[in-house]
Amino acid sequence: MTLQQRKFVEVPTDWPLIGCIAFGVIDRGTNLIQVRPSSSCPLSCIFCSTDAGPSSRNRQAEYVVDLDHIVEWFKIVAKIKRSKSLEAHIDTVGDPLTYPKIVDLVHRLSEIPRVSVISLQTHGSLLSYKVISNLEAAGLSRINLSIDALDPQLAKRLAGTQNYDLEHVLKMAEAISNSRIDLLIAPVWVPGLNDQEIPKIIKLALSIGAGKRWPPLGIQKYVVHRYGRKPKGVKPMTWYKFYKELRMLEERFKVRLVLKPDDFGIVKDAKMPLRFRKGEKVRVRVVGVGWLRGEKLAVDLRRERMVTLVNASHAEVGSTVSARILACKDNIYVAEPL
Ligand code: SF4
């Protein structure tokens, strides 16, 4: 669905912000809480696991969440955690820098007791010197910056748009490295496409001083996702081969590339209780258009969780329907109307 055909939804403040993968807060039972204030992206990476950006075929809506609303739900989740130190990780199904109040969001998160790390994941196109300095002043701890190639033409091809400006992103990488924000360079390794680039990216990360407090690199494996984009002819590496390759690169560059949660101070912690179980029949109110084709968004009658209804083109917004829960992992609910 083209960008023009997509619906742009300002999430109403009476929608709960737990339950939908596309926006809100996600708790996977550790001291890291994912924060998703917007869903849009300016790029259309050909390997994108969330089919983001202007070239998306499956998305029918993009979302943006009110600042107070998302901070309030973050605090609800933070309250149940037992760890002394929490990480707010702004990741999103697009690029978090599309959120107009990203600097205020970082600042507000930094004021919450026990939040000692605020990190953000981006491909960097929307960064500028001013944005970096504002994020630094707001208290951002780390930027996980994805750079997938150092060849400008290949970088454009991987980003799925001729608008991708590698030179700009490289300047921004240096600017981050020279700020108080730590830099972690996080390329996605797409076998057959950017194999030659990975060693170059490792050298770059080391030469510009990435990884002052955390590891300098977080190389990501290309993984096929049901609704993600699949570049033609690309066969994903097995996890075995991926880690073997990383270990060889570790030897060659004398840098740690096989990372564990522990490297980021991530530990298991209390988890928000599930409201529904798989197979359970629930009554929900249909409240809006869903993220992907054929989906609607719904809220349970106690207004505690968002529920994504699949195969729900005919469910009318405003109606109350019965639905069967198909998935409930990490409080992300998918259901089908009965
Ligand atoms: S991989 Fe990231 S930057 Fe690229 S299209 Fe997907 S969300 Fe956007």
mmCIF file of C-alpha atoms and ligand atoms in Angstrom:
data_model
loop_
_atom_site.group_PDB
_atom_site.id
_atom_site.type_symbol
_atom_site.label_atom_id
_atom_site.label_comp_id
_atom_site.label_asym_id
_atom_site.label_seq_id
_atom_site.Cartn_x
_atom_site.Cartn_y
_atom_site.Cartn_z
ATOM 1 C CA MET A 1 0.000 0.000 0.000
ATOM 2 C CA THR A 2 1.567 3.354 -0.986
ATOM 3 C CA LEU A 3 2.410 5.953 1.631
ATOM 4 C CA GLN A 4 -0.416 8.177 0.354
ATOM 5 C CA GLN A 5 -2.973 5.391 0.794
ATOM 6 C CA ARG A 6 -1.820 4.621 4.324
ATOM 7 C CA LYS A 7 -3.758 5.990 7.244
ATOM 8 C CA PHE A 8 -1.842 8.157 9.717
ATOM 9 C CA VAL A 9 -3.209 7.500 13.198
ATOM 10 C CA GLU A 10 -2.613 9.686 16.252
ATOM 11 C CA VAL A 11 -3.139 7.106 18.975
ATOM 12 C CA PRO A 12 -6.002 8.270 21.238
ATOM 13 C CA THR A 13 -5.003 8.674 24.857
ATOM 14 C CA ASP A 14 -7.646 6.196 26.043
ATOM 15 C CA TRP A 15 -6.010 3.312 24.166
ATOM 16 C CA PRO A 16 -3.811 1.144 26.399
ATOM 17 C CA LEU A 17 -0.186 1.146 25.252
ATOM 18 C CA ILE A 18 0.538 -2.502 25.877
ATOM 19 C CA GLY A 19 -0.541 -5.160 23.408
ATOM 20 C CA CYS A 20 0.252 -3.877 19.929
ATOM 21 C CA ILE A 21 3.638 -4.513 18.339
ATOM 22 C CA ALA A 22 3.507 -1.361 16.189
ATOM 23 C CA PHE A 23 3.432 1.205 19.014
ATOM 24 C CA GLY A 24 3.500 1.623 22.789
ATOM 25 C CA VAL A 25 5.614 -0.179 25.326
ATOM 26 C CA ILE A 26 6.903 -3.758 25.149
ATOM 27 C CA ASP A 27 8.014 -5.745 28.176
ATOM 28 C CA ARG A 28 9.863 -8.988 27.503
ATOM 29 C CA GLY A 29 10.613 -9.745 31.146
ATOM 30 C CA THR A 30 13.974 -8.039 31.587
ATOM 31 C CA ASN A 31 15.175 -4.700 32.940
ATOM 32 C CA LEU A 32 15.035 -3.342 29.371
ATOM 33 C CA ILE A 33 11.715 -1.829 28.329
ATOM 34 C CA GLN A 34 11.103 -1.175 24.633
ATOM 35 C CA VAL A 35 9.508 2.154 23.779
ATOM 36 C CA ARG A 36 7.725 2.627 20.427
ATOM 37 C CA PRO A 37 6.433 6.171 19.991
ATOM 38 C CA SER A 38 5.994 6.112 16.186
ATOM 39 C CA SER A 39 6.035 3.552 13.399
ATOM 40 C CA SER A 40 7.134 5.449 10.274
ATOM 41 C CA CYS A 41 10.455 5.229 8.445
ATOM 42 C CA PRO A 42 11.984 7.288 5.631
ATOM 43 C CA LEU A 43 13.889 4.290 4.185
ATOM 44 C CA SER A 44 12.673 1.076 2.591
ATOM 45 C CA CYS A 45 15.569 -1.316 3.310
ATOM 46 C CA ILE A 46 15.297 -4.331 1.050
ATOM 47 C CA PHE A 47 15.771 -6.705 4.016
ATOM 48 C CA CYS A 48 13.517 -4.848 6.473
ATOM 49 C CA SER A 49 11.980 -7.252 8.978
ATOM 50 C CA THR A 50 9.017 -4.948 9.580
ATOM 51 C CA ASP A 51 8.339 -3.984 5.928
ATOM 52 C CA ALA A 52 8.716 -0.315 6.854
ATOM 53 C CA GLY A 53 8.945 2.841 4.789
ATOM 54 C CA PRO A 54 7.395 4.243 1.632
ATOM 55 C CA SER A 55 7.770 0.937 -0.282
ATOM 56 C CA SER A 56 5.853 -1.115 2.274
ATOM 57 C CA ARG A 57 3.310 -3.460 0.719
ATOM 58 C CA ASN A 58 1.633 -4.746 3.838
ATOM 59 C CA ARG A 59 1.209 -1.667 5.987
ATOM 60 C CA GLN A 60 -2.101 0.137 5.889
ATOM 61 C CA ALA A 61 -1.475 2.503 8.825
ATOM 62 C CA GLU A 62 1.288 4.371 10.633
ATOM 63 C CA TYR A 63 0.952 5.430 14.266
ATOM 64 C CA VAL A 64 2.230 8.190 16.496
ATOM 65 C CA VAL A 65 1.716 8.246 20.262
ATOM 66 C CA ASP A 66 1.195 11.254 22.526
ATOM 67 C CA LEU A 67 4.254 12.013 24.693
ATOM 68 C CA ASP A 68 2.529 12.053 28.117
ATOM 69 C CA HIS A 69 0.613 8.930 27.186
ATOM 70 C CA ILE A 70 3.698 6.839 26.389
ATOM 71 C CA VAL A 71 5.617 8.116 29.429
ATOM 72 C CA GLU A 72 2.649 7.179 31.645
ATOM 73 C CA TRP A 73 2.625 3.599 30.286
ATOM 74 C CA PHE A 74 6.393 3.328 30.561
ATOM 75 C CA LYS A 75 6.058 4.195 34.247
ATOM 76 C CA ILE A 76 3.365 1.521 34.710
ATOM 77 C CA VAL A 77 5.783 -1.105 33.389
ATOM 78 C CA ALA A 78 8.823 0.333 35.202
ATOM 79 C CA LYS A 79 6.949 0.153 38.507
ATOM 80 C CA ILE A 80 6.735 -3.643 38.478
ATOM 81 C CA LYS A 81 10.470 -4.077 37.792
ATOM 82 C CA ARG A 82 12.759 -5.081 40.645
ATOM 83 C CA SER A 83 16.126 -4.128 39.126
ATOM 84 C CA LYS A 84 17.964 -1.126 40.486
ATOM 85 C CA SER A 85 18.780 -0.024 36.975
ATOM 86 C CA LEU A 86 16.461 0.062 33.955
ATOM 87 C CA GLU A 87 17.103 0.639 30.267
ATOM 88 C CA ALA A 88 14.571 2.438 28.077
ATOM 89 C CA HIS A 89 15.235 1.196 24.557
ATOM 90 C CA ILE A 90 13.529 3.248 21.864
ATOM 91 C CA ASP A 91 13.419 0.869 18.923
ATOM 92 C CA THR A 92 10.114 0.984 16.923
ATOM 93 C CA VAL A 93 8.990 -0.843 13.771
ATOM 94 C CA GLY A 94 10.368 2.100 11.755
ATOM 95 C CA ASP A 95 12.874 4.763 12.697
ATOM 96 C CA PRO A 96 12.338 6.441 16.114
ATOM 97 C CA LEU A 97 13.731 9.709 14.782
ATOM 98 C CA THR A 98 10.451 10.141 12.880
ATOM 99 C CA TYR A 99 8.869 10.898 16.274
ATOM 100 C CA PRO A 100 8.489 14.676 16.378
ATOM 101 C CA LYS A 101 9.080 14.798 20.146
ATOM 102 C CA ILE A 102 11.976 12.366 20.314
ATOM 103 C CA VAL A 103 14.186 14.772 22.292
ATOM 104 C CA ASP A 104 11.418 15.446 24.841
ATOM 105 C CA LEU A 105 10.769 11.718 25.088
ATOM 106 C CA VAL A 106 14.432 11.031 25.944
ATOM 107 C CA HIS A 107 14.386 13.855 28.476
ATOM 108 C CA ARG A 108 11.179 12.626 30.131
ATOM 109 C CA LEU A 109 12.477 9.044 30.300
ATOM 110 C CA SER A 110 15.708 10.292 31.869
ATOM 111 C CA GLU A 111 13.708 11.808 34.732
ATOM 112 C CA ILE A 112 12.125 8.493 35.713
ATOM 113 C CA PRO A 113 13.765 6.967 38.806
ATOM 114 C CA ARG A 114 15.972 3.926 38.075
ATOM 115 C CA VAL A 115 16.154 4.631 34.319
ATOM 116 C CA SER A 116 19.916 4.749 33.991
ATOM 117 C CA VAL A 117 20.280 3.941 30.296
ATOM 118 C CA ILE A 118 18.325 5.339 27.361
ATOM 119 C CA SER A 119 19.199 3.876 23.990
ATOM 120 C CA LEU A 120 17.849 4.416 20.523
ATOM 121 C CA GLN A 121 18.040 2.409 17.312
ATOM 122 C CA THR A 122 18.258 4.162 13.956
ATOM 123 C CA HIS A 123 19.564 3.994 10.392
ATOM 124 C CA GLY A 124 20.645 7.601 10.866
ATOM 125 C CA SER A 125 19.125 9.366 7.855
ATOM 126 C CA LEU A 126 17.203 11.795 10.052
ATOM 127 C CA LEU A 127 20.151 12.669 12.292
ATOM 128 C CA SER A 128 21.735 16.114 12.179
ATOM 129 C CA TYR A 129 24.366 17.818 14.339
ATOM 130 C CA LYS A 130 21.557 19.657 16.107
ATOM 131 C CA VAL A 131 19.509 16.515 16.775
ATOM 132 C CA ILE A 132 22.607 14.758 18.167
ATOM 133 C CA SER A 133 23.442 17.649 20.450
ATOM 134 C CA ASN A 134 19.809 17.899 21.646
ATOM 135 C CA LEU A 135 19.653 14.154 22.306
ATOM 136 C CA GLU A 136 22.956 14.399 24.195
ATOM 137 C CA ALA A 137 21.606 17.217 26.366
ATOM 138 C CA ALA A 138 18.373 15.275 26.949
ATOM 139 C CA GLY A 139 20.346 12.362 28.406
ATOM 140 C CA LEU A 140 20.539 9.775 25.615
ATOM 141 C CA SER A 141 23.127 7.132 26.553
ATOM 142 C CA ARG A 142 23.637 5.207 23.316
ATOM 143 C CA ILE A 143 22.701 5.169 19.646
ATOM 144 C CA ASN A 144 22.630 1.830 17.868
ATOM 145 C CA LEU A 145 23.351 3.050 14.354
ATOM 146 C CA SER A 146 22.825 0.678 11.459
ATOM 147 C CA ILE A 147 25.297 1.139 8.613
ATOM 148 C CA ASP A 148 25.021 -1.787 6.216
ATOM 149 C CA ALA A 149 27.611 -0.890 3.547
ATOM 150 C CA LEU A 150 30.423 1.559 2.964
ATOM 151 C CA ASP A 151 30.028 1.448 -0.793
ATOM 152 C CA PRO A 152 27.630 4.357 -1.512
ATOM 153 C CA GLN A 153 25.785 2.609 -4.361
ATOM 154 C CA LEU A 154 25.361 -0.633 -2.445
ATOM 155 C CA ALA A 155 24.245 1.355 0.605
ATOM 156 C CA LYS A 156 21.494 2.991 -1.481
ATOM 157 C CA ARG A 157 20.476 -0.368 -2.893
ATOM 158 C CA LEU A 158 20.248 -1.920 0.590
ATOM 159 C CA ALA A 159 18.333 1.101 1.930
ATOM 160 C CA GLY A 160 15.831 0.680 -0.907
ATOM 161 C CA THR A 161 15.999 4.345 -1.858
ATOM 162 C CA GLN A 162 18.235 6.618 -3.904
ATOM 163 C CA ASN A 163 17.708 9.240 -1.170
ATOM 164 C CA TYR A 164 19.956 7.395 1.274
ATOM 165 C CA ASP A 165 23.051 9.516 1.791
ATOM 166 C CA LEU A 166 25.882 7.385 3.167
ATOM 167 C CA GLU A 167 28.246 10.328 3.473
ATOM 168 C CA HIS A 168 25.782 12.113 5.758
ATOM 169 C CA VAL A 169 25.309 9.021 7.938
ATOM 170 C CA LEU A 170 29.092 8.602 8.264
ATOM 171 C CA LYS A 171 29.444 12.216 9.383
ATOM 172 C CA MET A 172 26.701 11.619 11.931
ATOM 173 C CA ALA A 173 28.478 8.486 13.185
ATOM 174 C CA GLU A 174 31.581 10.565 13.887
ATOM 175 C CA ALA A 175 29.532 13.273 15.555
ATOM 176 C CA ILE A 176 27.925 10.728 17.884
ATOM 177 C CA SER A 177 31.309 9.282 18.691
ATOM 178 C CA ASN A 178 32.571 12.752 19.595
ATOM 179 C CA SER A 179 29.589 13.377 21.878
ATOM 180 C CA ARG A 180 28.725 11.942 25.299
ATOM 181 C CA ILE A 181 26.352 9.513 23.545
ATOM 182 C CA ASP A 182 27.947 6.122 23.028
ATOM 183 C CA LEU A 183 27.938 4.716 19.505
ATOM 184 C CA LEU A 184 27.246 1.106 18.610
ATOM 185 C CA ILE A 185 27.370 0.331 14.895
ATOM 186 C CA ALA A 186 24.835 -2.331 14.021
ATOM 187 C CA PRO A 187 24.949 -3.517 10.403
ATOM 188 C CA VAL A 188 22.558 -6.134 9.133
ATOM 189 C CA TRP A 189 24.593 -8.836 7.413
ATOM 190 C CA VAL A 190 22.724 -9.865 4.286
ATOM 191 C CA PRO A 191 24.653 -12.828 2.823
ATOM 192 C CA GLY A 192 25.612 -12.458 -0.820
ATOM 193 C CA LEU A 193 24.994 -8.702 -0.708
ATOM 194 C CA ASN A 194 27.224 -7.053 1.881
ATOM 195 C CA ASP A 195 29.711 -9.774 2.933
ATOM 196 C CA GLN A 196 32.619 -7.645 1.694
ATOM 197 C CA GLU A 197 31.354 -4.648 3.662
ATOM 198 C CA ILE A 198 31.320 -6.201 7.121
ATOM 199 C CA PRO A 199 35.117 -6.119 7.687
ATOM 200 C CA LYS A 200 35.178 -2.529 6.410
ATOM 201 C CA ILE A 201 32.394 -1.558 8.814
ATOM 202 C CA ILE A 202 34.275 -3.170 11.717
ATOM 203 C CA LYS A 203 37.387 -1.144 10.816
ATOM 204 C CA LEU A 204 35.310 2.017 10.610
ATOM 205 C CA ALA A 205 33.727 1.440 14.039
ATOM 206 C CA LEU A 206 37.132 0.910 15.611
ATOM 207 C CA SER A 207 38.718 3.868 13.855
ATOM 208 C CA ILE A 208 36.088 6.408 14.903
ATOM 209 C CA GLY A 209 36.022 5.284 18.527
ATOM 210 C CA ALA A 210 32.635 3.564 18.735
ATOM 211 C CA GLY A 211 31.900 1.613 21.907
ATOM 212 C CA LYS A 212 33.245 3.604 24.827
ATOM 213 C CA ARG A 213 30.987 2.081 27.456
ATOM 214 C CA TRP A 214 29.334 -0.752 25.498
ATOM 215 C CA PRO A 215 30.631 -2.920 22.638
ATOM 216 C CA PRO A 216 31.395 -0.945 19.455
ATOM 217 C CA LEU A 217 29.546 -3.306 17.123
ATOM 218 C CA GLY A 218 26.346 -5.296 17.155
ATOM 219 C CA ILE A 219 26.310 -7.181 13.855
ATOM 220 C CA GLN A 220 22.800 -8.438 13.136
ATOM 221 C CA LYS A 221 21.918 -11.537 11.196
ATOM 222 C CA TYR A 222 19.439 -11.173 8.327
ATOM 223 C CA VAL A 223 16.406 -13.216 9.319
ATOM 224 C CA VAL A 224 13.338 -13.958 7.194
ATOM 225 C CA HIS A 225 10.160 -12.646 8.822
ATOM 226 C CA ARG A 226 6.651 -13.476 7.699
ATOM 227 C CA TYR A 227 5.788 -9.891 6.826
ATOM 228 C CA GLY A 228 9.360 -8.697 6.314
ATOM 229 C CA ARG A 229 10.999 -7.971 2.961
ATOM 230 C CA LYS A 230 12.982 -10.744 1.342
ATOM 231 C CA PRO A 231 15.701 -9.696 -1.114
ATOM 232 C CA LYS A 232 15.721 -11.925 -4.191
ATOM 233 C CA GLY A 233 18.267 -14.726 -4.169
ATOM 234 C CA VAL A 234 19.341 -14.173 -0.556
ATOM 235 C CA LYS A 235 19.608 -17.302 1.528
ATOM 236 C CA PRO A 236 19.876 -16.499 5.257
ATOM 237 C CA MET A 237 22.924 -17.838 7.078
ATOM 238 C CA THR A 238 22.333 -20.490 9.688
ATOM 239 C CA TRP A 239 22.945 -19.297 13.258
ATOM 240 C CA TYR A 240 25.837 -21.757 13.410
ATOM 241 C CA LYS A 241 27.538 -20.215 10.372
ATOM 242 C CA PHE A 242 26.758 -16.673 11.546
ATOM 243 C CA TYR A 243 28.447 -17.162 14.913
ATOM 244 C CA LYS A 244 31.343 -19.025 13.304
ATOM 245 C CA GLU A 245 31.918 -16.080 10.945
ATOM 246 C CA LEU A 246 31.684 -13.626 13.846
ATOM 247 C CA ARG A 247 34.252 -15.588 15.836
ATOM 248 C CA MET A 248 36.636 -15.507 12.894
ATOM 249 C CA LEU A 249 36.173 -11.750 12.583
ATOM 250 C CA GLU A 250 36.712 -11.406 16.340
ATOM 251 C CA GLU A 251 40.088 -13.111 15.939
ATOM 252 C CA ARG A 252 41.022 -10.980 12.960
ATOM 253 C CA PHE A 253 40.064 -7.603 14.421
ATOM 254 C CA LYS A 254 40.566 -8.353 18.127
ATOM 255 C CA VAL A 255 37.105 -7.065 18.986
ATOM 256 C CA ARG A 256 34.144 -8.769 20.630
ATOM 257 C CA LEU A 257 31.317 -9.407 18.185
ATOM 258 C CA VAL A 258 29.361 -12.280 19.746
ATOM 259 C CA LEU A 259 27.336 -10.369 22.283
ATOM 260 C CA LYS A 260 25.265 -11.430 25.248
ATOM 261 C CA PRO A 261 22.535 -9.569 27.194
ATOM 262 C CA ASP A 262 25.097 -9.312 29.977
ATOM 263 C CA ASP A 263 27.280 -7.032 27.800
ATOM 264 C CA PHE A 264 24.498 -4.459 28.071
ATOM 265 C CA GLY A 265 23.634 -5.071 31.725
ATOM 266 C CA ILE A 266 20.373 -6.772 30.720
ATOM 267 C CA VAL A 267 19.026 -9.169 33.330
ATOM 268 C CA LYS A 268 15.780 -11.064 33.819
ATOM 269 C CA ASP A 269 13.152 -9.140 35.752
ATOM 270 C CA ALA A 270 9.467 -9.227 36.689
ATOM 271 C CA LYS A 271 7.070 -9.196 33.774
ATOM 272 C CA MET A 272 3.703 -7.520 33.256
ATOM 273 C CA PRO A 273 1.044 -10.179 33.790
ATOM 274 C CA LEU A 274 -0.700 -11.609 30.734
ATOM 275 C CA ARG A 275 -4.353 -10.588 30.535
ATOM 276 C CA PHE A 276 -5.360 -13.355 28.120
ATOM 277 C CA ARG A 277 -4.100 -16.797 27.210
ATOM 278 C CA LYS A 278 -3.774 -18.423 23.815
ATOM 279 C CA GLY A 279 -7.090 -20.017 22.791
ATOM 280 C CA GLU A 280 -9.119 -17.844 25.176
ATOM 281 C CA LYS A 281 -12.328 -16.246 23.900
ATOM 282 C CA VAL A 282 -12.493 -12.507 24.628
ATOM 283 C CA ARG A 283 -14.904 -9.633 24.055
ATOM 284 C CA VAL A 284 -13.212 -6.594 22.560
ATOM 285 C CA ARG A 285 -14.216 -3.229 21.187
ATOM 286 C CA VAL A 286 -12.963 -2.499 17.674
ATOM 287 C CA VAL A 287 -11.288 0.916 17.847
ATOM 288 C CA GLY A 288 -9.400 1.523 14.620
ATOM 289 C CA VAL A 289 -7.535 0.445 11.554
ATOM 290 C CA GLY A 290 -4.866 -2.214 12.074
ATOM 291 C CA TRP A 291 -1.229 -1.959 11.163
ATOM 292 C CA LEU A 292 -1.216 -4.513 8.328
ATOM 293 C CA ARG A 293 -3.752 -5.350 5.635
ATOM 294 C CA GLY A 294 -6.864 -7.093 6.879
ATOM 295 C CA GLU A 295 -6.197 -6.067 10.495
ATOM 296 C CA LYS A 296 -8.179 -3.966 12.957
ATOM 297 C CA LEU A 297 -7.160 -2.730 16.372
ATOM 298 C CA ALA A 298 -9.290 -3.511 19.387
ATOM 299 C CA VAL A 299 -9.249 -2.902 23.124
ATOM 300 C CA ASP A 300 -10.466 -5.322 25.789
ATOM 301 C CA LEU A 301 -13.497 -4.173 27.740
ATOM 302 C CA ARG A 302 -11.397 -3.322 30.837
ATOM 303 C CA ARG A 303 -9.219 -1.122 28.604
ATOM 304 C CA GLU A 304 -6.037 -2.810 29.757
ATOM 305 C CA ARG A 305 -4.586 -4.206 26.514
ATOM 306 C CA MET A 306 -4.571 -3.517 22.798
ATOM 307 C CA VAL A 307 -5.465 -6.509 20.661
ATOM 308 C CA THR A 308 -4.704 -6.848 16.946
ATOM 309 C CA LEU A 309 -7.558 -8.529 15.106
ATOM 310 C CA VAL A 310 -6.488 -10.423 11.987
ATOM 311 C CA ASN A 311 -8.835 -11.395 9.135
ATOM 312 C CA ALA A 312 -10.956 -8.557 10.421
ATOM 313 C CA SER A 313 -11.687 -6.430 7.338
ATOM 314 C CA HIS A 314 -15.403 -6.720 8.085
ATOM 315 C CA ALA A 315 -15.225 -5.897 11.814
ATOM 316 C CA GLU A 316 -16.720 -2.428 12.151
ATOM 317 C CA VAL A 317 -14.974 0.259 14.173
ATOM 318 C CA GLY A 318 -17.132 0.995 17.237
ATOM 319 C CA SER A 319 -18.592 -2.515 17.405
ATOM 320 C CA THR A 320 -17.970 -5.052 20.165
ATOM 321 C CA VAL A 321 -16.964 -8.495 18.910
ATOM 322 C CA SER A 322 -15.947 -11.862 20.280
ATOM 323 C CA ALA A 323 -12.513 -13.050 19.260
ATOM 324 C CA ARG A 324 -10.192 -15.977 19.900
ATOM 325 C CA ILE A 325 -6.657 -15.190 21.095
ATOM 326 C CA LEU A 326 -4.152 -16.688 18.628
ATOM 327 C CA ALA A 327 -0.965 -15.323 20.230
ATOM 328 C CA CYS A 328 -0.135 -13.621 23.514
ATOM 329 C CA LYS A 329 3.674 -13.735 23.791
ATOM 330 C CA ASP A 330 5.127 -10.820 25.794
ATOM 331 C CA ASN A 331 1.643 -9.319 26.151
ATOM 332 C CA ILE A 332 1.393 -8.739 22.390
ATOM 333 C CA TYR A 333 -2.065 -9.969 21.491
ATOM 334 C CA VAL A 334 -3.267 -11.264 18.149
ATOM 335 C CA ALA A 335 -6.834 -12.505 17.876
ATOM 336 C CA GLU A 336 -9.337 -13.474 15.206
ATOM 337 C CA PRO A 337 -13.002 -12.467 15.305
ATOM 338 C CA LEU A 338 -15.333 -15.451 15.814
HETATM 339 S S1 SF4 B 1 15.399 -1.671 8.418
HETATM 340 FE FE1 SF4 B 1 15.001 0.064 9.750
HETATM 341 S S2 SF4 B 1 15.578 1.840 8.526
HETATM 342 FE FE2 SF4 B 1 15.367 0.131 7.112
HETATM 343 S S3 SF4 B 1 13.256 0.292 6.356
HETATM 344 FE FE3 SF4 B 1 13.262 -1.105 8.112
HETATM 345 S S4 SF4 B 1 12.782 0.164 9.867
HETATM 346 FE FE4 SF4 B 1 13.405 1.528 8.205
#
